[in-house]
mmCIF file of C-alpha atoms and ligand atoms in Angstrom:
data_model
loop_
_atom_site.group_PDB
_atom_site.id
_atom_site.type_symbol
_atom_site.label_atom_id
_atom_site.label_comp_id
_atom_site.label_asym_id
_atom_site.label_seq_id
_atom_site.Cartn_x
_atom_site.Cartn_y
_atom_site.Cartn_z
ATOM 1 C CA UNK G 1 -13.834 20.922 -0.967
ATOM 2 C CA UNK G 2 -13.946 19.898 2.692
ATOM 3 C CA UNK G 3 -10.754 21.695 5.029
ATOM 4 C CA UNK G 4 -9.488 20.062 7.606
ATOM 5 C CA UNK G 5 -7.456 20.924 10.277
ATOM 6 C CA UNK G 6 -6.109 17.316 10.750
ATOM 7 C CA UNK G 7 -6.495 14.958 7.582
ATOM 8 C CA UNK G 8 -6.319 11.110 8.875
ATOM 9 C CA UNK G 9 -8.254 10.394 5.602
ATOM 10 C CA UNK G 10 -4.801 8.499 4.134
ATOM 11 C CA UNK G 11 -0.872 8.773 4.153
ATOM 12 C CA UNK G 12 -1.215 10.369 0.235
ATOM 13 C CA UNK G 13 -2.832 13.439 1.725
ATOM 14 C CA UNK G 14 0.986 14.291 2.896
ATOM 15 C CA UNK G 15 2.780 17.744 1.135
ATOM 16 C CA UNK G 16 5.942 17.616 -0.289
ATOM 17 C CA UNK G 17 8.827 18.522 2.946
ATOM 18 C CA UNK G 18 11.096 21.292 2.372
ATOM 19 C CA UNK G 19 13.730 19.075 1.787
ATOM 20 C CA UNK G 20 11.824 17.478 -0.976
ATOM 21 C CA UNK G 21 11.240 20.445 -2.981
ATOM 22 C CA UNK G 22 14.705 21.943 -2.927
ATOM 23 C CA UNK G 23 15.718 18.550 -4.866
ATOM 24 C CA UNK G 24 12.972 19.010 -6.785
ATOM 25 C CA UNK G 25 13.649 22.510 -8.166
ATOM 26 C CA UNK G 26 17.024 21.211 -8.986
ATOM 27 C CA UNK G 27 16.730 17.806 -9.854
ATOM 28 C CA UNK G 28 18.640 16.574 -12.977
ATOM 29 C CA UNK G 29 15.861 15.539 -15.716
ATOM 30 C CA UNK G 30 15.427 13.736 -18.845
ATOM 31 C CA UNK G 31 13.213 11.753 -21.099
ATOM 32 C CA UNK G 32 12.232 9.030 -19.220
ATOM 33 C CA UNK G 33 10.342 7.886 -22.174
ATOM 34 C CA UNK G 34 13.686 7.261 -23.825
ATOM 35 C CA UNK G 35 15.001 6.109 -20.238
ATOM 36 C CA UNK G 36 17.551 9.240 -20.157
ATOM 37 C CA UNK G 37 16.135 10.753 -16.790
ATOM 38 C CA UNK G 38 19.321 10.188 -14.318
ATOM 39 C CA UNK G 39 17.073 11.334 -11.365
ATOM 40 C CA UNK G 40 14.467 8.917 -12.636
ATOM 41 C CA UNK G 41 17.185 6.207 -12.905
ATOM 42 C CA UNK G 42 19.130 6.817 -9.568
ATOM 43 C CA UNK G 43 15.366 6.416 -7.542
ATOM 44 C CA UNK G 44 14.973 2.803 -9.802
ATOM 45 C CA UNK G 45 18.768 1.962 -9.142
ATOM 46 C CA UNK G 46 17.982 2.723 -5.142
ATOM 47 C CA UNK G 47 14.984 0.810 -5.011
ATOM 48 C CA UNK G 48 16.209 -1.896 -6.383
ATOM 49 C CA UNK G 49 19.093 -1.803 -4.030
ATOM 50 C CA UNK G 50 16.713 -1.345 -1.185
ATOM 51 C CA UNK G 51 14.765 -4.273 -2.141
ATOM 52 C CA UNK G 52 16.969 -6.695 -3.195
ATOM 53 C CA UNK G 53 15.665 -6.828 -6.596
ATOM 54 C CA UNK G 54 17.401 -6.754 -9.920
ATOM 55 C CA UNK G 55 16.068 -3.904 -11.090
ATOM 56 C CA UNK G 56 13.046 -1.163 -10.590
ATOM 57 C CA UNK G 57 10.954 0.965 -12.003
ATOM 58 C CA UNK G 58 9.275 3.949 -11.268
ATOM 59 C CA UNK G 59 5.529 4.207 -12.411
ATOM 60 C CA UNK G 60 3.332 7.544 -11.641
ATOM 61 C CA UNK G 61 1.164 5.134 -9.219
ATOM 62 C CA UNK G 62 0.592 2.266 -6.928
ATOM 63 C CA UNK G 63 -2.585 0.732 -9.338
ATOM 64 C CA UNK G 64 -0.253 1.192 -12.373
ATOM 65 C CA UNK G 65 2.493 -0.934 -10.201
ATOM 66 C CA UNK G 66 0.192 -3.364 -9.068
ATOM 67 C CA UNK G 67 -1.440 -3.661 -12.601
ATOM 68 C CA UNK G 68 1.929 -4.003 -14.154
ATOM 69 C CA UNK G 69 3.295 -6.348 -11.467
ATOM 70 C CA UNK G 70 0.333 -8.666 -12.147
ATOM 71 C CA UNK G 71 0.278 -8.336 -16.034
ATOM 72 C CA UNK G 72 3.810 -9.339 -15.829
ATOM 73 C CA UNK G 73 2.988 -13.049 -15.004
ATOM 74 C CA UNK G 74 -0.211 -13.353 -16.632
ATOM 75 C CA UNK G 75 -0.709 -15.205 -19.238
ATOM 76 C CA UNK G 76 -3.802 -15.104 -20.745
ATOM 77 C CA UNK G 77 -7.352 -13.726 -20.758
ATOM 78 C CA UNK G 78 -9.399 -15.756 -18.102
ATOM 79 C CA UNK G 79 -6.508 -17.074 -16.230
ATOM 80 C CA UNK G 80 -6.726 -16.368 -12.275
ATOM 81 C CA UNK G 81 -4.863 -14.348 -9.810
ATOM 82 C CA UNK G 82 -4.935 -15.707 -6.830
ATOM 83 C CA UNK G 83 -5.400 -13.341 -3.979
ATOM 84 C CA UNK G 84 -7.608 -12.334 -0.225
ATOM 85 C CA UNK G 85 -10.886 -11.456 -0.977
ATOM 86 C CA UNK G 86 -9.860 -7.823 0.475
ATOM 87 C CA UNK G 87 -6.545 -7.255 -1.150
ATOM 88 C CA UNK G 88 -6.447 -3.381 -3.066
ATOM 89 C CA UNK G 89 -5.572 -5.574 -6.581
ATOM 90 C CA UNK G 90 -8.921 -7.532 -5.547
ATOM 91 C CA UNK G 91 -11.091 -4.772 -4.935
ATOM 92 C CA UNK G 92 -10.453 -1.782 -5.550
ATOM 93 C CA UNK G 93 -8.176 -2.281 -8.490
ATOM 94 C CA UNK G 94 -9.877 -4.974 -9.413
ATOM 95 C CA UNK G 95 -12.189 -3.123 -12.543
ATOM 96 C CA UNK G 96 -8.383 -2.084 -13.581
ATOM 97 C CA UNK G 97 -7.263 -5.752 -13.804
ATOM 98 C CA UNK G 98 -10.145 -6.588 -15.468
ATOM 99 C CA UNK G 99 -10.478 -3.789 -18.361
ATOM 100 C CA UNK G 100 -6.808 -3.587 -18.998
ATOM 101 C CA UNK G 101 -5.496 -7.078 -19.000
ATOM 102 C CA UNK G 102 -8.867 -9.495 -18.728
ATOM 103 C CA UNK G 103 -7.408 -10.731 -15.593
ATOM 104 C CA UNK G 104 -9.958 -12.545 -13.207
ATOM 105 C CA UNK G 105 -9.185 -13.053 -9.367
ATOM 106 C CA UNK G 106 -9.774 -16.711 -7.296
ATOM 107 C CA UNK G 107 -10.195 -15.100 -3.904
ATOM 108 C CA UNK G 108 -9.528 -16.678 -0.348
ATOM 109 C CA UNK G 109 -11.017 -15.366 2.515
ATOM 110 C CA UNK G 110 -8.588 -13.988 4.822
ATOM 111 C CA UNK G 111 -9.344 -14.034 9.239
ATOM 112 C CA UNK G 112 -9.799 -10.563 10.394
ATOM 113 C CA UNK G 113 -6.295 -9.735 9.682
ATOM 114 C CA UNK G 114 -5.939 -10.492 6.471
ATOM 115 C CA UNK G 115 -4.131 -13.065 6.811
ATOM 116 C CA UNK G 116 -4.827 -16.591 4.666
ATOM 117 C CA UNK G 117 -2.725 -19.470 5.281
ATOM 118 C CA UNK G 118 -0.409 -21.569 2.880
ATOM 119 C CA UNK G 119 -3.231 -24.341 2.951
ATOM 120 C CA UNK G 120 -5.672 -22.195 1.808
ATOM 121 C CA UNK G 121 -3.341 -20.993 -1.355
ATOM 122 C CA UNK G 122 -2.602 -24.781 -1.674
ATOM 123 C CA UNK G 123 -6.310 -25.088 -2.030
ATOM 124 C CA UNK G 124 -6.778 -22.716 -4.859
ATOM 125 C CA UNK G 125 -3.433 -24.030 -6.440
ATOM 126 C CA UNK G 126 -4.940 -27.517 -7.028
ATOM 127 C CA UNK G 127 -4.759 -28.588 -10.435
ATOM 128 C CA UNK G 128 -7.858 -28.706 -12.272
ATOM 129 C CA UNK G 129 -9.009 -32.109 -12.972
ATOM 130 C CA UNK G 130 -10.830 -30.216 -15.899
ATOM 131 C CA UNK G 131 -7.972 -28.265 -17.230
ATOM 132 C CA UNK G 132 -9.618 -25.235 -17.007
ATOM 133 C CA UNK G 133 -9.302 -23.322 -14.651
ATOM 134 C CA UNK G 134 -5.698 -21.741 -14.056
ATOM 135 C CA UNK G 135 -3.866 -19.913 -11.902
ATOM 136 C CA UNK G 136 -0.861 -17.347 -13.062
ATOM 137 C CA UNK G 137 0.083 -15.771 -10.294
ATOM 138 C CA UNK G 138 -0.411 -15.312 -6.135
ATOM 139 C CA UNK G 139 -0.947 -11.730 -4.937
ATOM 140 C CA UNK G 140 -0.158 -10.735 -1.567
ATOM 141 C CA UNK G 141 -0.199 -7.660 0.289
ATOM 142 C CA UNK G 142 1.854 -6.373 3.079
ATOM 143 C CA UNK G 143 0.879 -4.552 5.304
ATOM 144 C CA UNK G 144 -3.234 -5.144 4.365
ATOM 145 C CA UNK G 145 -4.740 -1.841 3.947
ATOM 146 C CA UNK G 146 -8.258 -3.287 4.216
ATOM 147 C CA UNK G 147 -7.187 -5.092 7.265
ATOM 148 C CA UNK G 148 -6.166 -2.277 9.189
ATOM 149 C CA UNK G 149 -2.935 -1.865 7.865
ATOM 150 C CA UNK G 150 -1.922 -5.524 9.783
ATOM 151 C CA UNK G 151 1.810 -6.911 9.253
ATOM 152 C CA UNK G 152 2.239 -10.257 7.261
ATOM 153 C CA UNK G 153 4.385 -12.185 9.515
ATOM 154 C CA UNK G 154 7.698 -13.664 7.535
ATOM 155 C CA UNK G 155 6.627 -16.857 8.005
ATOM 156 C CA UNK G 156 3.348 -16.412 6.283
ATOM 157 C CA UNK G 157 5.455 -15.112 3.447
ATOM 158 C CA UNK G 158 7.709 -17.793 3.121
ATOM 159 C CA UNK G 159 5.318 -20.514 3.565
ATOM 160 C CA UNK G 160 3.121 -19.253 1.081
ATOM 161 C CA UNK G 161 5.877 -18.289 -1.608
ATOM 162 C CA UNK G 162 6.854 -22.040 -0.975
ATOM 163 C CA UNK G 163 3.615 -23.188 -2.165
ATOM 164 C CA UNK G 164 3.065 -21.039 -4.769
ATOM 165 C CA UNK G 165 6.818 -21.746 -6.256
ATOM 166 C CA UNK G 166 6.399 -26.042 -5.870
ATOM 167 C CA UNK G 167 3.567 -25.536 -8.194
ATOM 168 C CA UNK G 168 5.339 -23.080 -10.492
ATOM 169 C CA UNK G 169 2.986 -19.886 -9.604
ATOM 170 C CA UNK G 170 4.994 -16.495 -9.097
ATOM 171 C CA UNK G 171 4.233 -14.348 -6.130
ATOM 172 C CA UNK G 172 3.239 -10.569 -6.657
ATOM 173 C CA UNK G 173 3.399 -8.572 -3.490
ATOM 174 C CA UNK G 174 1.582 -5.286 -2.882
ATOM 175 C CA UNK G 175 3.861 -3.694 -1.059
ATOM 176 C CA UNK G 176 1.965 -0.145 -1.109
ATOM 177 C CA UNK G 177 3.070 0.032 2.720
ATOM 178 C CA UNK G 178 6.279 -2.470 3.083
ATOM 179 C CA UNK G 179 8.096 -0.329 4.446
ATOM 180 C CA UNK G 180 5.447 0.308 7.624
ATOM 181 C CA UNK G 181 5.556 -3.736 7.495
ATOM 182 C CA UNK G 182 9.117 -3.479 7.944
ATOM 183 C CA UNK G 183 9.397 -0.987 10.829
ATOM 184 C CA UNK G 184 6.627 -2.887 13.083
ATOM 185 C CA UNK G 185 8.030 -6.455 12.663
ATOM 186 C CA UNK G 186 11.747 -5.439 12.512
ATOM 187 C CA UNK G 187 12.369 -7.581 9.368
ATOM 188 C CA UNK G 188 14.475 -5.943 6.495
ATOM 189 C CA UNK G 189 12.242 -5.046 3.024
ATOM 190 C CA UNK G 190 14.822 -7.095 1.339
ATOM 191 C CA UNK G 191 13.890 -10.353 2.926
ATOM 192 C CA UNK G 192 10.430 -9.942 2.542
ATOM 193 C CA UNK G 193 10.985 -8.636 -0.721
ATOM 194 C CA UNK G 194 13.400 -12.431 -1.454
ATOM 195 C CA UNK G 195 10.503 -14.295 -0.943
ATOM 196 C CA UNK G 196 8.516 -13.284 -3.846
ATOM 197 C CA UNK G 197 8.799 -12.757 -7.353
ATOM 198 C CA UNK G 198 7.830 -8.975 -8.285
ATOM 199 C CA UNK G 199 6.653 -6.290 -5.765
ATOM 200 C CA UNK G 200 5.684 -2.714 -6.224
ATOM 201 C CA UNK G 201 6.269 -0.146 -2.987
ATOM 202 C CA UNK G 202 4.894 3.541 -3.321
ATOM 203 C CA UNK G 203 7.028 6.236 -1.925
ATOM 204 C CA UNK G 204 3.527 8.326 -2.072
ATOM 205 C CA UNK G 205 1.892 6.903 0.732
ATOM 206 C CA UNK G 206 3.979 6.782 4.382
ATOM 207 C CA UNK G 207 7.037 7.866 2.928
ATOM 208 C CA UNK G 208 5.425 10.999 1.898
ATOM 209 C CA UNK G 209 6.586 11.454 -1.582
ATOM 210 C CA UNK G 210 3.576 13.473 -4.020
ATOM 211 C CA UNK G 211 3.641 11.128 -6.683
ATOM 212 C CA UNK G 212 5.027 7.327 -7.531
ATOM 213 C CA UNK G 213 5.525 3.506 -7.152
ATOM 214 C CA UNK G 214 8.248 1.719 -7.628
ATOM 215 C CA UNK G 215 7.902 -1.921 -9.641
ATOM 216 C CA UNK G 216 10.396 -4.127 -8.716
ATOM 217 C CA UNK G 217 11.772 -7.917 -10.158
ATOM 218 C CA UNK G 218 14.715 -9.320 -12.252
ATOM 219 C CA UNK G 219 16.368 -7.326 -14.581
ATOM 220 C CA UNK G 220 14.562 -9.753 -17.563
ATOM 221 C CA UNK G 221 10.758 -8.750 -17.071
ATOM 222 C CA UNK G 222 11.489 -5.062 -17.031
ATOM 223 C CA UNK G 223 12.151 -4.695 -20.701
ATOM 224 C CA UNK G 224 8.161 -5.729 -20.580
ATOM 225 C CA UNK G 225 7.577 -3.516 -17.603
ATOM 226 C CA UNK G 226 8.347 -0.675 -19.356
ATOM 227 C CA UNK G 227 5.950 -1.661 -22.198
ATOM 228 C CA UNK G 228 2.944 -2.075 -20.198
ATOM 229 C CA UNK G 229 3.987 1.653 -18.195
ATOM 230 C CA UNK G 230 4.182 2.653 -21.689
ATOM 231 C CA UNK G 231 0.874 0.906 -23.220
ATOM 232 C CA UNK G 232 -1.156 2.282 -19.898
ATOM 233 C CA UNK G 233 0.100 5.676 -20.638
ATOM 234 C CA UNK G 234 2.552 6.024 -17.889
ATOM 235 C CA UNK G 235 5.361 7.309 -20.921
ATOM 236 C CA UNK G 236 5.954 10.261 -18.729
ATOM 237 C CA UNK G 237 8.644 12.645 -19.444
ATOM 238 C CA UNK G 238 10.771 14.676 -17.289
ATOM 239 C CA UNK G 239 9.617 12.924 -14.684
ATOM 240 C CA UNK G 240 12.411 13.136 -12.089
ATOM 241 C CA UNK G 241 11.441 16.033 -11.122
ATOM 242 C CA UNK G 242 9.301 13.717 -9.312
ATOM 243 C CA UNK G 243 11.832 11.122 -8.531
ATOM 244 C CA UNK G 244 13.895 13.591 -7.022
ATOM 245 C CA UNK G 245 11.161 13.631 -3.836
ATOM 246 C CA UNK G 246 10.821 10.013 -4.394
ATOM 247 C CA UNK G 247 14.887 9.815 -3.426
ATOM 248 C CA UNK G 248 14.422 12.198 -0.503
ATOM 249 C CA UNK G 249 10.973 9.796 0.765
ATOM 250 C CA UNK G 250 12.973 6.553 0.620
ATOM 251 C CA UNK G 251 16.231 8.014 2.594
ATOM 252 C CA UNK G 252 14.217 10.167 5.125
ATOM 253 C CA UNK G 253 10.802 8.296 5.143
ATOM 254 C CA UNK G 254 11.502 4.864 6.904
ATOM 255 C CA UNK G 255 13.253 6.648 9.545
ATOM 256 C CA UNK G 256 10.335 8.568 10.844
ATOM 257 C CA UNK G 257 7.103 5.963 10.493
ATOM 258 C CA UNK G 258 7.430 4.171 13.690
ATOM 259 C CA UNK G 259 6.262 7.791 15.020
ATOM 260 C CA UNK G 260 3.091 7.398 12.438
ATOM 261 C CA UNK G 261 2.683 3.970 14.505
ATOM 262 C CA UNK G 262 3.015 5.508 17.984
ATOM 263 C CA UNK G 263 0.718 8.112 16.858
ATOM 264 C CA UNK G 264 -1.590 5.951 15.536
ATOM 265 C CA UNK G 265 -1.808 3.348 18.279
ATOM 266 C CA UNK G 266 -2.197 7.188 20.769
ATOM 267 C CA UNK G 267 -5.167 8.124 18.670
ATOM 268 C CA UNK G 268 -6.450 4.154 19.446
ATOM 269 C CA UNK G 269 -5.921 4.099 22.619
ATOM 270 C CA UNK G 270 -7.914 7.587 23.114
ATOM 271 C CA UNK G 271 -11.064 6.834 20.637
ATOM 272 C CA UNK G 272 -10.996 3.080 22.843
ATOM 273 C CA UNK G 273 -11.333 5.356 25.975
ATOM 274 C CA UNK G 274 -14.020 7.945 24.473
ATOM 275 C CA UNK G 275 -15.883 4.578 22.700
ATOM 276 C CA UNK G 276 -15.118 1.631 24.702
ATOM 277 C CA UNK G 277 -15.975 -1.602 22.418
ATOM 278 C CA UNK G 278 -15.065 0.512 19.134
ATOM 279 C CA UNK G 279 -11.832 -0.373 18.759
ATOM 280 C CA UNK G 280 -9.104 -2.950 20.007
ATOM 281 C CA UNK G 281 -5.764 -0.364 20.692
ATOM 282 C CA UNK G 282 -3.904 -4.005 20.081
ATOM 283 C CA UNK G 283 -4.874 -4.265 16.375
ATOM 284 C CA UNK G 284 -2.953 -1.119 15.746
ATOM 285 C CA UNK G 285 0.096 -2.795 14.091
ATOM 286 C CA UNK G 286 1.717 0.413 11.525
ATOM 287 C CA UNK G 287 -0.262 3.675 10.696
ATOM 288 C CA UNK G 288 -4.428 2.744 10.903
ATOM 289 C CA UNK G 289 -6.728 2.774 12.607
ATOM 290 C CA UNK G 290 -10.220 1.738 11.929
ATOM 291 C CA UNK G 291 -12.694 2.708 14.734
ATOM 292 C CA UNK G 292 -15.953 0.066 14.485
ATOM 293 C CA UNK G 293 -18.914 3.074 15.146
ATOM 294 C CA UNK G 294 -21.413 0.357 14.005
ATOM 295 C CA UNK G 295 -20.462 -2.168 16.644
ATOM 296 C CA UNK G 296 -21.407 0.416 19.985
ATOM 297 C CA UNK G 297 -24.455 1.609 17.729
ATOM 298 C CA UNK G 298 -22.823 4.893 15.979
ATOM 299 C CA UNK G 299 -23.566 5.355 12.284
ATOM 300 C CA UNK G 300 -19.923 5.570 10.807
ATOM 301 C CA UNK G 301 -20.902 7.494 7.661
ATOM 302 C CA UNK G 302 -22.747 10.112 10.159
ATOM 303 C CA UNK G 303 -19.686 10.149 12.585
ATOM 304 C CA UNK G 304 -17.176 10.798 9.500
ATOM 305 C CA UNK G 305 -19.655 13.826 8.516
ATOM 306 C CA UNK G 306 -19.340 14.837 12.220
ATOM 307 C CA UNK G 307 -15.778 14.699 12.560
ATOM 308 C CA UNK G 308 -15.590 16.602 9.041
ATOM 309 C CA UNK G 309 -17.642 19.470 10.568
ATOM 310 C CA UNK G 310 -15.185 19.384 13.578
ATOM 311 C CA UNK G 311 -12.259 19.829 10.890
ATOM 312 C CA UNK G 312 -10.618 16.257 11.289
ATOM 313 C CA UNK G 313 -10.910 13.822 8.110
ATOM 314 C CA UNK G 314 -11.420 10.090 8.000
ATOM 315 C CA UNK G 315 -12.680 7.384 5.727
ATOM 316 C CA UNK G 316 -15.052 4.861 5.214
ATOM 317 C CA UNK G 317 -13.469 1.571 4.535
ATOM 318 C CA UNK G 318 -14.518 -1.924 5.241
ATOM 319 C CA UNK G 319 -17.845 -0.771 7.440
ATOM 320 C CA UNK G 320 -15.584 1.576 9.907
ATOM 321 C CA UNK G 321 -14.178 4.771 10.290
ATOM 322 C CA UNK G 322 -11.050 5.170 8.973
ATOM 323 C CA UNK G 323 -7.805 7.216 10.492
ATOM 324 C CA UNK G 324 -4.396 7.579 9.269
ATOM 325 C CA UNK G 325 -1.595 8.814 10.701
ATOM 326 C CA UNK G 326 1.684 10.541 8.373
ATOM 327 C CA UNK G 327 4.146 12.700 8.500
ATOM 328 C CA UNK G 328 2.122 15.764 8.465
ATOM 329 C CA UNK G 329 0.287 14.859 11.729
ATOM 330 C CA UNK G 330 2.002 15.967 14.908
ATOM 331 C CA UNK G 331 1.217 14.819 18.656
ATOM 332 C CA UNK G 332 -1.088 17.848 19.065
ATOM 333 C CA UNK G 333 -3.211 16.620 15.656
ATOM 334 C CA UNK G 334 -3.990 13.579 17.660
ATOM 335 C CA UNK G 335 -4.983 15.555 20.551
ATOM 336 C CA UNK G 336 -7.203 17.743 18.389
ATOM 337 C CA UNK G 337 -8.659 14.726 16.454
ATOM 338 C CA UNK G 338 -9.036 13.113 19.864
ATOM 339 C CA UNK G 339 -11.115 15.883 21.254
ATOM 340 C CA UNK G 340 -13.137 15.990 18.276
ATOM 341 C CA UNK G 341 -14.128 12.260 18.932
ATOM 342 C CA UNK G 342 -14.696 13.171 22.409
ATOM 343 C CA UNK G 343 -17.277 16.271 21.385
ATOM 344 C CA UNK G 344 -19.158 13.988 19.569
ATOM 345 C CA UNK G 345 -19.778 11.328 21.264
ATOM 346 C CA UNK G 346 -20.523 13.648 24.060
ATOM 347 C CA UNK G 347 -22.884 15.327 22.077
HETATM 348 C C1 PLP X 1 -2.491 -1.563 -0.463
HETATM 349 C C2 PLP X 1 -2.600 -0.624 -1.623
HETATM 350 N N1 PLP X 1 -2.157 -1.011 -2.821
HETATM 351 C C3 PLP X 1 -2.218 -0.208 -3.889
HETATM 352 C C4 PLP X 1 -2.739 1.063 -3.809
HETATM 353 C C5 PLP X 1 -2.842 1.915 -5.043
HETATM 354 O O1 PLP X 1 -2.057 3.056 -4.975
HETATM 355 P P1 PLP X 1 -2.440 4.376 -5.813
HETATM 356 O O2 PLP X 1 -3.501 5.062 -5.041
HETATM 357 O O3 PLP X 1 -1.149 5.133 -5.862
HETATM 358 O O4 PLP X 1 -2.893 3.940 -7.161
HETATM 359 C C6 PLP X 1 -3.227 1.516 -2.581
HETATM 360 C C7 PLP X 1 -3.817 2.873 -2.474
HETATM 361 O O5 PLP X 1 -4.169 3.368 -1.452
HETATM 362 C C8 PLP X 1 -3.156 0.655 -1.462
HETATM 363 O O6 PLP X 1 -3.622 1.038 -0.270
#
């Protein structure tokens, strides 16, 4: 097991904050199986408070929520889910969707954001003149992980929930990271959240909870939610134990992430300075940062190993080098991290 002094490898890296594990070692527990955990109960109630929604609930992770969220409109083996060709639930989920539920994706091609446009869903909404092919459900995600963590704007959000809806396709939104969406574009998670049918949130990634996601939708479809949790062997027990950091993540976390973002958009601005051409500081939007090595003719697999040796962890995702900033990384992290890059391209 590699140790690093600063791990940018992802926001779930994060350990549990004091505060977090007092309300853990006191937290009120129950079955959750039988739906008699009040910890577990008062982090669904909050969520769905937060996001507008009817109700919540609180799965052990964000492929579970996503899986669920999808399954929850699908309706039948062979049937597509709409979504960008990059999107988590399109690739890496995507052997999930497809051993659990049979679920196939129709993928559109986002720009280099991410982002696909409400004539492109249009497109792939068309009715077949066949009557074969069809469509369940539109999956978005917000903010696009793949992308380097970009915001979807609003409008993008609305205009494709509008298209979806007139041809009577739900929206699913991946909402792993809504709540870095939220505190870059300055728009509530409850209006994003209005615009679609189901999301799912994690409070294990920025928020810096250890464990959990959060499905959310009307009140009706969670009778079903809590099926599927149960049928993919999320029946876990005294599991607010867990919500109890969950509770702490979603009052503390969004507070604090816009210093993930400064951080993150620091640690840009620096590797752009080291590596001029490798990345744009301006595409820093929330917490990533994905540094192209390839493009100024650096082997990003060999830099990764590199920066490993130097103690600071990263990722290979989409062809780059991967960095992500969280609550455990302090100014001085970047600094290190920043010197580490500097070392080796030096070298
Ligand atoms: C955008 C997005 N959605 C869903 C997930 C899945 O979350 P988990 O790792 O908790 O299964 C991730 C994981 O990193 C993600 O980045």
């Amino acid at each position: 097991m590699a140790s690093y002094r600063v791990d940018l490898r992802s926001d779930t890296v994060t350990k549990p904050s004091e505060a977090m594990r007092r309300a853990m070692a006191s937290a009120e527990v129950g079955d959750d199986w039988f739906g008699d955990d009040p910890t577990v109960n008062r982090l669904q109630e909050r969520a769905a408070e937060i996001t507008g929604k009817e109700a919540a609930l609180y799965v052990p992770t964000g492929t579970m929520a996503n899986q669920i969220g999808l399954r929850l409109h699908f309706r039948g083996t062979g049937h597509l889910v709409v979504a960008e060709a990059t999107a988590h639930v399109a690739t890496t989920e995507v052997m999930s969707s497809a051993a659990l539920a049979g679920m196939a994706f129709k993928t559109i091609r986002g720009d280099r954001r991410g982002r696909i446009t409400a004539e492109q869903v249009t497109a792939s909404l068309a009715p077949d003149p066949e009557d074969v092919e069809v469509v369940d459900v539109v999956a978005l995600e917000n903010t696009h992980g793949h992308a380097g963590g970009r915001v979807m704007a609003l409008e993008d959000l609305r205009a494709i929930a509008k298209v979806a809806h007139d041809h009577g396709v739900p929206v699913h939104l991946d909402g792993a990271r809504i709540f870095n969406a939220s505190v870059a574009s300055g728009v509530p998670v409850d209006e994003m959240a209005a615009e679609v049918d189901t999301l799912m949130f994690c409070v294990s990634k920025g928020l810096g909870a250890p464990v959990g996601s959060l499905v959310c939708g009307p009140g009706e479809l969670m009778g079903e939610a809590r099926r599927l949790k149960i049928l993919y062997g999320g029946g876990w027990r005294q599991a607010g134990i867990l919500a109890a950091a969950g509770l702490v993540a979603l009052e503390q976390g969004p507070k604090r992430l816009h210093e993930d973002h400064e951080r993150a958009r620091r640690l840009a601005e620096g590797v752009a300075e080291i590596l001029p051409g490798s990345v744009d500081p301006a595409d820093v939007e929330t917490n990533m940062v994905f540094v192209d090595t390839a493009a100024v003719g650096r082997d990003p697999l060999e830099t990764i190993g590199r920066l490993r040796d130097a103690g600071v962890g990263a990722t290979f995702v989409a062809g780059k080098v991967r960095m992500v900033t969280h609550v455990d990384v302090s100014d001085e992290d970047v600094g290190f991290a920043l010197a580490a890059w500097r070392e080796i391209v030096a070298r």
